[in-house]
């Protein structure tokens, strides 16, 4: 009997197949482990994890209107970011005063040595502050103090939802010089900075900051791996949620949930509207056809709300039989989708463009709701594509958490 001859090329091929099978098994194991760890959000987090949250934008209730707005940095959507990030890690999205600084741009900073001794991590919630010009709500003198605080920490630092926001005609897309030392401190202290999209990633790369990963925003992943978006029939009595600026010719009842609109926020949260709030509302009405009438109609019928409490915000959407959300608010769109409501974002800035492009959120920049048929818009939404993209970006989010050893 002749001996079976094994060609070297066959041996190499078999080894390659074996190595590939081993690698696939390893990746599947890592994926299953990541999914299992994230599903923990319905239980308790690991005991060793005791984070301090810088810039939580959580309102320390009860608080007078002006103090509340300072704590949330003027926008309830900011609160949602910390809420969702904690939730994806298995924490109840609540913090004691000693566990946070609500607004890092205005509040006193604690002793970094004490924070390092009492906590395991410093989580830093950011938004789209990194612009070509320093935002007017950021005092220049606070930036060196923040930079020094972050560099003095002896615990891991995790920064997320880091974003830029540039004007459409700004082709250079350079972050203002005042904020660059803070970004470099974050780069030195973070294993990987979670950024909203490619525009921000590229802007940071021009500053020689490369340890970034595009994750969109943690708000998109608060419901874990099982989030599936479905469409429901939109009848003439079904509610439509206006996220920011919105109007419609359709007879549907329109609800508005304010995030930073000063007139609506003061009417809902106990502030005292003044001439500047009326002027701001009139300017928005002039710029967006139909918005003024839609808002005032909703106000007369009790359909204008504002919620510093994210759970209350979600309860309102779930109880109002809302079938579609349209408007200029990015985080208003994301929260609606987390409640199972399909959403279309119409913001025209680079912040929305990069986040929606990465996450797969429907975006119609600059579109006016007055010119859109809500039923046609809902019918045209491809929820299969949205759900498919969600599964991909969710795994990428888990990978970023793993890079930060979370």
mmCIF file of N, CA and C in Angstrom, residues 95-196:
data_model
loop_
_atom_site.group_PDB
_atom_site.id
_atom_site.type_symbol
_atom_site.label_atom_id
_atom_site.label_comp_id
_atom_site.label_asym_id
_atom_site.label_seq_id
_atom_site.Cartn_x
_atom_site.Cartn_y
_atom_site.Cartn_z
ATOM 1 N N UNK A 95 -27.671 59.728 41.024
ATOM 2 C CA UNK A 95 -26.402 59.995 41.678
ATOM 3 C C UNK A 95 -26.631 60.849 42.917
ATOM 4 N N UNK A 96 -25.883 60.548 43.976
ATOM 5 C CA UNK A 96 -25.860 61.438 45.134
ATOM 6 C C UNK A 96 -24.971 62.635 44.819
ATOM 7 N N UNK A 97 -25.131 63.691 45.601
ATOM 8 C CA UNK A 97 -24.360 64.910 45.351
ATOM 9 C C UNK A 97 -22.856 64.645 45.410
ATOM 10 N N UNK A 98 -22.440 63.751 46.323
ATOM 11 C CA UNK A 98 -21.007 63.473 46.480
ATOM 12 C C UNK A 98 -20.438 62.665 45.327
ATOM 13 N N UNK A 99 -21.281 62.154 44.448
ATOM 14 C CA UNK A 99 -20.827 61.329 43.334
ATOM 15 C C UNK A 99 -20.684 62.102 42.032
ATOM 16 N N UNK A 100 -20.875 63.416 42.054
ATOM 17 C CA UNK A 100 -20.945 64.138 40.790
ATOM 18 C C UNK A 100 -20.629 65.616 40.949
ATOM 19 N N UNK A 101 -20.266 66.209 39.819
ATOM 20 C CA UNK A 101 -20.319 67.651 39.621
ATOM 21 C C UNK A 101 -21.315 67.857 38.488
ATOM 22 N N UNK A 102 -22.400 68.574 38.758
ATOM 23 C CA UNK A 102 -23.457 68.701 37.753
ATOM 24 C C UNK A 102 -22.976 69.445 36.516
ATOM 25 N N UNK A 103 -22.332 70.596 36.713
ATOM 26 C CA UNK A 103 -21.895 71.409 35.581
ATOM 27 C C UNK A 103 -20.427 71.770 35.782
ATOM 28 N N UNK A 104 -19.554 71.114 35.057
ATOM 29 C CA UNK A 104 -18.121 71.310 35.275
ATOM 30 C C UNK A 104 -17.628 72.665 34.777
ATOM 31 N N UNK A 105 -18.452 73.347 33.967
ATOM 32 C CA UNK A 105 -18.048 74.646 33.432
ATOM 33 C C UNK A 105 -18.292 75.778 34.428
ATOM 34 N N UNK A 106 -19.151 75.540 35.422
ATOM 35 C CA UNK A 106 -19.497 76.617 36.361
ATOM 36 C C UNK A 106 -19.352 76.219 37.826
ATOM 37 N N UNK A 107 -19.452 74.953 38.154
ATOM 38 C CA UNK A 107 -19.444 74.526 39.550
ATOM 39 C C UNK A 107 -18.021 74.391 40.087
ATOM 40 N N UNK A 108 -17.844 74.552 41.401
ATOM 41 C CA UNK A 108 -16.517 74.307 41.989
ATOM 42 C C UNK A 108 -16.102 72.860 41.788
ATOM 43 N N UNK A 109 -14.824 72.645 41.573
ATOM 44 C CA UNK A 109 -14.301 71.300 41.374
ATOM 45 C C UNK A 109 -13.802 70.731 42.700
ATOM 46 N N UNK A 110 -13.987 69.437 42.925
ATOM 47 C CA UNK A 110 -13.544 68.828 44.181
ATOM 48 C C UNK A 110 -12.035 68.592 44.186
ATOM 49 N N UNK A 111 -11.558 68.073 45.295
ATOM 50 C CA UNK A 111 -10.142 67.725 45.436
ATOM 51 C C UNK A 111 -9.869 66.454 44.644
ATOM 52 N N UNK A 112 -8.992 66.488 43.647
ATOM 53 C CA UNK A 112 -8.745 65.284 42.831
ATOM 54 C C UNK A 112 -8.183 64.125 43.655
ATOM 55 N N UNK A 113 -7.423 64.417 44.701
ATOM 56 C CA UNK A 113 -6.899 63.343 45.548
ATOM 57 C C UNK A 113 -8.024 62.632 46.285
ATOM 58 N N UNK A 114 -9.007 63.399 46.757
ATOM 59 C CA UNK A 114 -10.135 62.786 47.450
ATOM 60 C C UNK A 114 -10.974 61.949 46.485
ATOM 61 N N UNK A 115 -11.194 62.471 45.297
ATOM 62 C CA UNK A 115 -11.961 61.719 44.296
ATOM 63 C C UNK A 115 -11.222 60.425 43.944
ATOM 64 N N UNK A 116 -9.908 60.495 43.801
ATOM 65 C CA UNK A 116 -9.122 59.299 43.464
ATOM 66 C C UNK A 116 -9.152 58.280 44.584
ATOM 67 N N UNK A 117 -9.230 58.739 45.830
ATOM 68 C CA UNK A 117 -9.240 57.827 46.973
ATOM 69 C C UNK A 117 -10.592 57.165 47.177
ATOM 70 N N UNK A 118 -11.663 57.851 46.798
ATOM 71 C CA UNK A 118 -13.009 57.360 47.115
ATOM 72 C C UNK A 118 -13.722 56.721 45.923
ATOM 73 N N UNK A 119 -13.149 56.826 44.726
ATOM 74 C CA UNK A 119 -13.839 56.326 43.529
ATOM 75 C C UNK A 119 -12.879 55.507 42.671
ATOM 76 N N UNK A 120 -13.472 54.663 41.831
ATOM 77 C CA UNK A 120 -12.657 53.807 40.966
ATOM 78 C C UNK A 120 -12.429 54.415 39.588
ATOM 79 N N UNK A 121 -13.343 55.274 39.133
ATOM 80 C CA UNK A 121 -13.262 55.878 37.804
ATOM 81 C C UNK A 121 -13.796 57.301 37.872
ATOM 82 N N UNK A 122 -13.381 58.103 36.910
ATOM 83 C CA UNK A 122 -14.009 59.402 36.688
ATOM 84 C C UNK A 122 -14.652 59.375 35.306
ATOM 85 N N UNK A 123 -15.976 59.417 35.255
ATOM 86 C CA UNK A 123 -16.707 59.487 33.997
ATOM 87 C C UNK A 123 -16.934 60.965 33.678
ATOM 88 N N UNK A 124 -16.691 61.343 32.421
ATOM 89 C CA UNK A 124 -16.865 62.736 32.016
ATOM 90 C C UNK A 124 -17.866 62.794 30.868
ATOM 91 N N UNK A 125 -19.009 63.416 31.134
ATOM 92 C CA UNK A 125 -20.057 63.581 30.133
ATOM 93 C C UNK A 125 -19.801 64.872 29.362
ATOM 94 N N UNK A 126 -19.682 64.752 28.052
ATOM 95 C CA UNK A 126 -19.442 65.928 27.219
ATOM 96 C C UNK A 126 -20.479 66.002 26.105
ATOM 97 N N UNK A 127 -20.489 67.141 25.434
ATOM 98 C CA UNK A 127 -21.434 67.338 24.336
ATOM 99 C C UNK A 127 -20.673 67.934 23.149
ATOM 100 N N UNK A 128 -21.230 68.966 22.554
ATOM 101 C CA UNK A 128 -20.616 69.536 21.346
ATOM 102 C C UNK A 128 -19.888 70.843 21.654
ATOM 103 N N UNK A 129 -19.209 70.897 22.814
ATOM 104 C CA UNK A 129 -18.530 72.132 23.212
ATOM 105 C C UNK A 129 -17.332 72.479 22.329
ATOM 106 N N UNK A 130 -16.793 71.502 21.621
ATOM 107 C CA UNK A 130 -15.515 71.691 20.938
ATOM 108 C C UNK A 130 -15.759 72.261 19.537
ATOM 109 N N UNK A 131 -15.868 73.586 19.527
ATOM 110 C CA UNK A 131 -16.253 74.316 18.322
ATOM 111 C C UNK A 131 -15.133 75.257 17.889
ATOM 112 N N UNK A 132 -15.355 75.951 16.777
ATOM 113 C CA UNK A 132 -14.344 76.875 16.266
ATOM 114 C C UNK A 132 -14.184 78.086 17.176
ATOM 115 N N UNK A 133 -15.254 78.486 17.850
ATOM 116 C CA UNK A 133 -15.223 79.580 18.824
ATOM 117 C C UNK A 133 -15.700 79.034 20.171
ATOM 118 N N UNK A 134 -15.145 79.558 21.250
ATOM 119 C CA UNK A 134 -15.509 79.081 22.582
ATOM 120 C C UNK A 134 -16.975 79.399 22.860
ATOM 121 N N UNK A 135 -17.808 78.402 23.208
ATOM 122 C CA UNK A 135 -19.215 78.676 23.547
ATOM 123 C C UNK A 135 -19.319 79.695 24.676
ATOM 124 N N UNK A 136 -20.334 80.559 24.594
ATOM 125 C CA UNK A 136 -20.423 81.675 25.538
ATOM 126 C C UNK A 136 -20.724 81.246 26.966
ATOM 127 N N UNK A 137 -21.148 79.992 27.178
ATOM 128 C CA UNK A 137 -21.442 79.555 28.535
ATOM 129 C C UNK A 137 -20.210 78.970 29.245
ATOM 130 N N UNK A 138 -19.089 78.923 28.566
ATOM 131 C CA UNK A 138 -17.864 78.374 29.171
ATOM 132 C C UNK A 138 -16.939 79.519 29.580
ATOM 133 N N UNK A 139 -16.734 79.729 30.887
ATOM 134 C CA UNK A 139 -15.781 80.758 31.317
ATOM 135 C C UNK A 139 -14.354 80.325 30.990
ATOM 136 N N UNK A 140 -13.592 81.219 30.388
ATOM 137 C CA UNK A 140 -12.231 80.883 29.987
ATOM 138 C C UNK A 140 -11.398 80.446 31.197
ATOM 139 N N UNK A 141 -11.614 81.093 32.342
ATOM 140 C CA UNK A 141 -10.827 80.783 33.525
ATOM 141 C C UNK A 141 -11.072 79.411 34.108
ATOM 142 N N UNK A 142 -12.196 78.778 33.745
ATOM 143 C CA UNK A 142 -12.493 77.446 34.286
ATOM 144 C C UNK A 142 -11.702 76.358 33.568
ATOM 145 N N UNK A 143 -11.279 76.610 32.349
ATOM 146 C CA UNK A 143 -10.647 75.565 31.548
ATOM 147 C C UNK A 143 -9.313 75.110 32.145
ATOM 148 N N UNK A 144 -8.409 76.012 32.572
ATOM 149 C CA UNK A 144 -7.173 75.533 33.202
ATOM 150 C C UNK A 144 -7.427 74.745 34.484
ATOM 151 N N UNK A 145 -8.441 75.136 35.250
ATOM 152 C CA UNK A 145 -8.762 74.394 36.467
ATOM 153 C C UNK A 145 -9.236 72.979 36.134
ATOM 154 N N UNK A 146 -10.060 72.856 35.101
ATOM 155 C CA UNK A 146 -10.518 71.533 34.665
ATOM 156 C C UNK A 146 -9.352 70.682 34.181
ATOM 157 N N UNK A 147 -8.479 71.293 33.407
ATOM 158 C CA UNK A 147 -7.321 70.566 32.878
ATOM 159 C C UNK A 147 -6.439 70.055 34.014
ATOM 160 N N UNK A 148 -6.185 70.903 34.997
ATOM 161 C CA UNK A 148 -5.367 70.510 36.143
ATOM 162 C C UNK A 148 -6.040 69.405 36.944
ATOM 163 N N UNK A 149 -7.358 69.531 37.141
ATOM 164 C CA UNK A 149 -8.107 68.518 37.886
ATOM 165 C C UNK A 149 -7.997 67.153 37.211
ATOM 166 N N UNK A 150 -8.221 67.104 35.916
ATOM 167 C CA UNK A 150 -8.200 65.836 35.181
ATOM 168 C C UNK A 150 -6.800 65.225 35.218
ATOM 169 N N UNK A 151 -5.784 66.027 35.022
ATOM 170 C CA UNK A 151 -4.418 65.491 35.034
ATOM 171 C C UNK A 151 -4.005 64.991 36.414
ATOM 172 N N UNK A 152 -4.609 65.539 37.470
ATOM 173 C CA UNK A 152 -4.241 65.144 38.831
ATOM 174 C C UNK A 152 -4.924 63.860 39.289
ATOM 175 N N UNK A 153 -5.909 63.392 38.557
ATOM 176 C CA UNK A 153 -6.626 62.171 38.952
ATOM 177 C C UNK A 153 -5.709 60.957 38.852
ATOM 178 N N UNK A 154 -5.849 60.050 39.807
ATOM 179 C CA UNK A 154 -5.055 58.814 39.808
ATOM 180 C C UNK A 154 -5.928 57.597 39.514
ATOM 181 N N UNK A 155 -7.082 57.806 38.950
ATOM 182 C CA UNK A 155 -8.002 56.735 38.589
ATOM 183 C C UNK A 155 -8.298 56.834 37.093
ATOM 184 N N UNK A 156 -8.781 55.751 36.474
ATOM 185 C CA UNK A 156 -9.084 55.816 35.042
ATOM 186 C C UNK A 156 -10.138 56.879 34.734
ATOM 187 N N UNK A 157 -9.927 57.581 33.635
ATOM 188 C CA UNK A 157 -10.847 58.610 33.161
ATOM 189 C C UNK A 157 -11.528 58.095 31.891
ATOM 190 N N UNK A 158 -12.855 58.239 31.833
ATOM 191 C CA UNK A 158 -13.621 57.784 30.673
ATOM 192 C C UNK A 158 -14.460 58.958 30.172
ATOM 193 N N UNK A 159 -14.175 59.425 28.967
ATOM 194 C CA UNK A 159 -14.908 60.543 28.370
ATOM 195 C C UNK A 159 -15.726 60.048 27.182
ATOM 196 N N UNK A 160 -16.961 60.492 27.084
ATOM 197 C CA UNK A 160 -17.883 59.972 26.063
ATOM 198 C C UNK A 160 -18.786 61.089 25.559
ATOM 199 N N UNK A 161 -19.388 60.850 24.410
ATOM 200 C CA UNK A 161 -20.255 61.815 23.728
ATOM 201 C C UNK A 161 -19.510 63.097 23.377
ATOM 202 N N UNK A 162 -18.202 62.987 23.165
ATOM 203 C CA UNK A 162 -17.388 64.146 22.811
ATOM 204 C C UNK A 162 -17.721 64.551 21.373
ATOM 205 N N UNK A 163 -18.079 65.818 21.201
ATOM 206 C CA UNK A 163 -18.513 66.236 19.877
ATOM 207 C C UNK A 163 -18.046 67.632 19.507
ATOM 208 N N UNK A 164 -18.065 67.880 18.221
ATOM 209 C CA UNK A 164 -17.812 69.212 17.683
ATOM 210 C C UNK A 164 -19.100 69.720 17.061
ATOM 211 N N UNK A 165 -19.103 70.979 16.689
ATOM 212 C CA UNK A 165 -20.248 71.535 15.964
ATOM 213 C C UNK A 165 -19.752 72.722 15.158
ATOM 214 N N UNK A 166 -19.626 72.517 13.855
ATOM 215 C CA UNK A 166 -19.081 73.543 12.983
ATOM 216 C C UNK A 166 -20.152 74.060 12.036
ATOM 217 N N UNK A 167 -19.999 75.308 11.617
ATOM 218 C CA UNK A 167 -20.909 75.879 10.632
ATOM 219 C C UNK A 167 -20.691 75.194 9.284
ATOM 220 N N UNK A 168 -21.743 75.140 8.459
ATOM 221 C CA UNK A 168 -21.612 74.443 7.160
ATOM 222 C C UNK A 168 -20.486 74.968 6.282
ATOM 223 N N UNK A 169 -20.187 76.289 6.367
ATOM 224 C CA UNK A 169 -19.148 76.857 5.496
ATOM 225 C C UNK A 169 -17.765 76.833 6.130
ATOM 226 N N UNK A 170 -17.641 76.220 7.308
ATOM 227 C CA UNK A 170 -16.338 76.131 7.982
ATOM 228 C C UNK A 170 -15.625 74.869 7.497
ATOM 229 N N UNK A 171 -14.784 75.027 6.511
ATOM 230 C CA UNK A 171 -14.100 73.866 5.938
ATOM 231 C C UNK A 171 -12.867 73.459 6.741
ATOM 232 N N UNK A 172 -12.336 74.368 7.572
ATOM 233 C CA UNK A 172 -11.127 74.034 8.338
ATOM 234 C C UNK A 172 -11.443 73.105 9.503
ATOM 235 N N UNK A 173 -12.575 73.356 10.155
ATOM 236 C CA UNK A 173 -13.034 72.519 11.264
ATOM 237 C C UNK A 173 -11.949 72.353 12.332
ATOM 238 N N UNK A 174 -11.492 73.497 12.841
ATOM 239 C CA UNK A 174 -10.478 73.509 13.883
ATOM 240 C C UNK A 174 -11.121 73.885 15.212
ATOM 241 N N UNK A 175 -10.796 73.149 16.263
ATOM 242 C CA UNK A 175 -11.298 73.446 17.600
ATOM 243 C C UNK A 175 -10.585 74.682 18.133
ATOM 244 N N UNK A 176 -11.336 75.547 18.814
ATOM 245 C CA UNK A 176 -10.773 76.800 19.311
ATOM 246 C C UNK A 176 -9.573 76.536 20.227
ATOM 247 N N UNK A 177 -8.569 77.393 20.213
ATOM 248 C CA UNK A 177 -7.346 77.173 20.996
ATOM 249 C C UNK A 177 -7.592 77.036 22.494
ATOM 250 N N UNK A 178 -8.619 77.730 23.021
ATOM 251 C CA UNK A 178 -8.859 77.708 24.464
ATOM 252 C C UNK A 178 -9.143 76.303 24.992
ATOM 253 N N UNK A 179 -9.779 75.461 24.188
ATOM 254 C CA UNK A 179 -10.193 74.135 24.655
ATOM 255 C C UNK A 179 -9.185 73.036 24.331
ATOM 256 N N UNK A 180 -8.157 73.360 23.583
ATOM 257 C CA UNK A 180 -7.218 72.310 23.165
ATOM 258 C C UNK A 180 -6.451 71.696 24.342
ATOM 259 N N UNK A 181 -6.008 72.468 25.352
ATOM 260 C CA UNK A 181 -5.329 71.831 26.492
ATOM 261 C C UNK A 181 -6.214 70.823 27.214
ATOM 262 N N UNK A 182 -7.502 71.113 27.296
ATOM 263 C CA UNK A 182 -8.428 70.171 27.930
ATOM 264 C C UNK A 182 -8.530 68.882 27.124
ATOM 265 N N UNK A 183 -8.594 69.006 25.812
ATOM 266 C CA UNK A 183 -8.655 67.819 24.963
ATOM 267 C C UNK A 183 -7.386 66.976 25.090
ATOM 268 N N UNK A 184 -6.238 67.629 25.166
ATOM 269 C CA UNK A 184 -4.992 66.879 25.307
ATOM 270 C C UNK A 184 -4.915 66.190 26.672
ATOM 271 N N UNK A 185 -5.464 66.818 27.708
ATOM 272 C CA UNK A 185 -5.518 66.162 29.020
ATOM 273 C C UNK A 185 -6.396 64.923 28.957
ATOM 274 N N UNK A 186 -7.526 65.023 28.285
ATOM 275 C CA UNK A 186 -8.400 63.859 28.125
ATOM 276 C C UNK A 186 -7.691 62.751 27.356
ATOM 277 N N UNK A 187 -6.994 63.124 26.296
ATOM 278 C CA UNK A 187 -6.289 62.122 25.492
ATOM 279 C C UNK A 187 -5.220 61.402 26.316
ATOM 280 N N UNK A 188 -4.548 62.140 27.199
ATOM 281 C CA UNK A 188 -3.498 61.538 28.015
ATOM 282 C C UNK A 188 -4.054 60.630 29.102
ATOM 283 N N UNK A 189 -5.266 60.916 29.568
ATOM 284 C CA UNK A 189 -5.818 60.169 30.702
ATOM 285 C C UNK A 189 -6.772 59.055 30.295
ATOM 286 N N UNK A 190 -7.326 59.121 29.088
ATOM 287 C CA UNK A 190 -8.325 58.132 28.656
ATOM 288 C C UNK A 190 -7.670 57.031 27.826
ATOM 289 N N UNK A 191 -8.147 55.818 28.007
ATOM 290 C CA UNK A 191 -7.706 54.740 27.121
ATOM 291 C C UNK A 191 -8.228 54.976 25.709
ATOM 292 N N UNK A 192 -9.497 55.375 25.609
ATOM 293 C CA UNK A 192 -10.109 55.679 24.318
ATOM 294 C C UNK A 192 -11.224 56.685 24.559
ATOM 295 N N UNK A 193 -11.193 57.802 23.832
ATOM 296 C CA UNK A 193 -12.224 58.827 23.951
ATOM 297 C C UNK A 193 -13.380 58.461 23.027
ATOM 298 N N UNK A 194 -14.581 58.409 23.561
ATOM 299 C CA UNK A 194 -15.761 58.105 22.755
ATOM 300 C C UNK A 194 -16.278 59.363 22.085
ATOM 301 N N UNK A 195 -16.164 59.438 20.745
ATOM 302 C CA UNK A 195 -16.583 60.623 20.010
ATOM 303 C C UNK A 195 -17.849 60.319 19.211
ATOM 304 N N UNK A 196 -18.534 61.394 18.829
ATOM 305 C CA UNK A 196 -19.854 61.230 18.213
ATOM 306 C C UNK A 196 -19.811 60.789 16.756
#
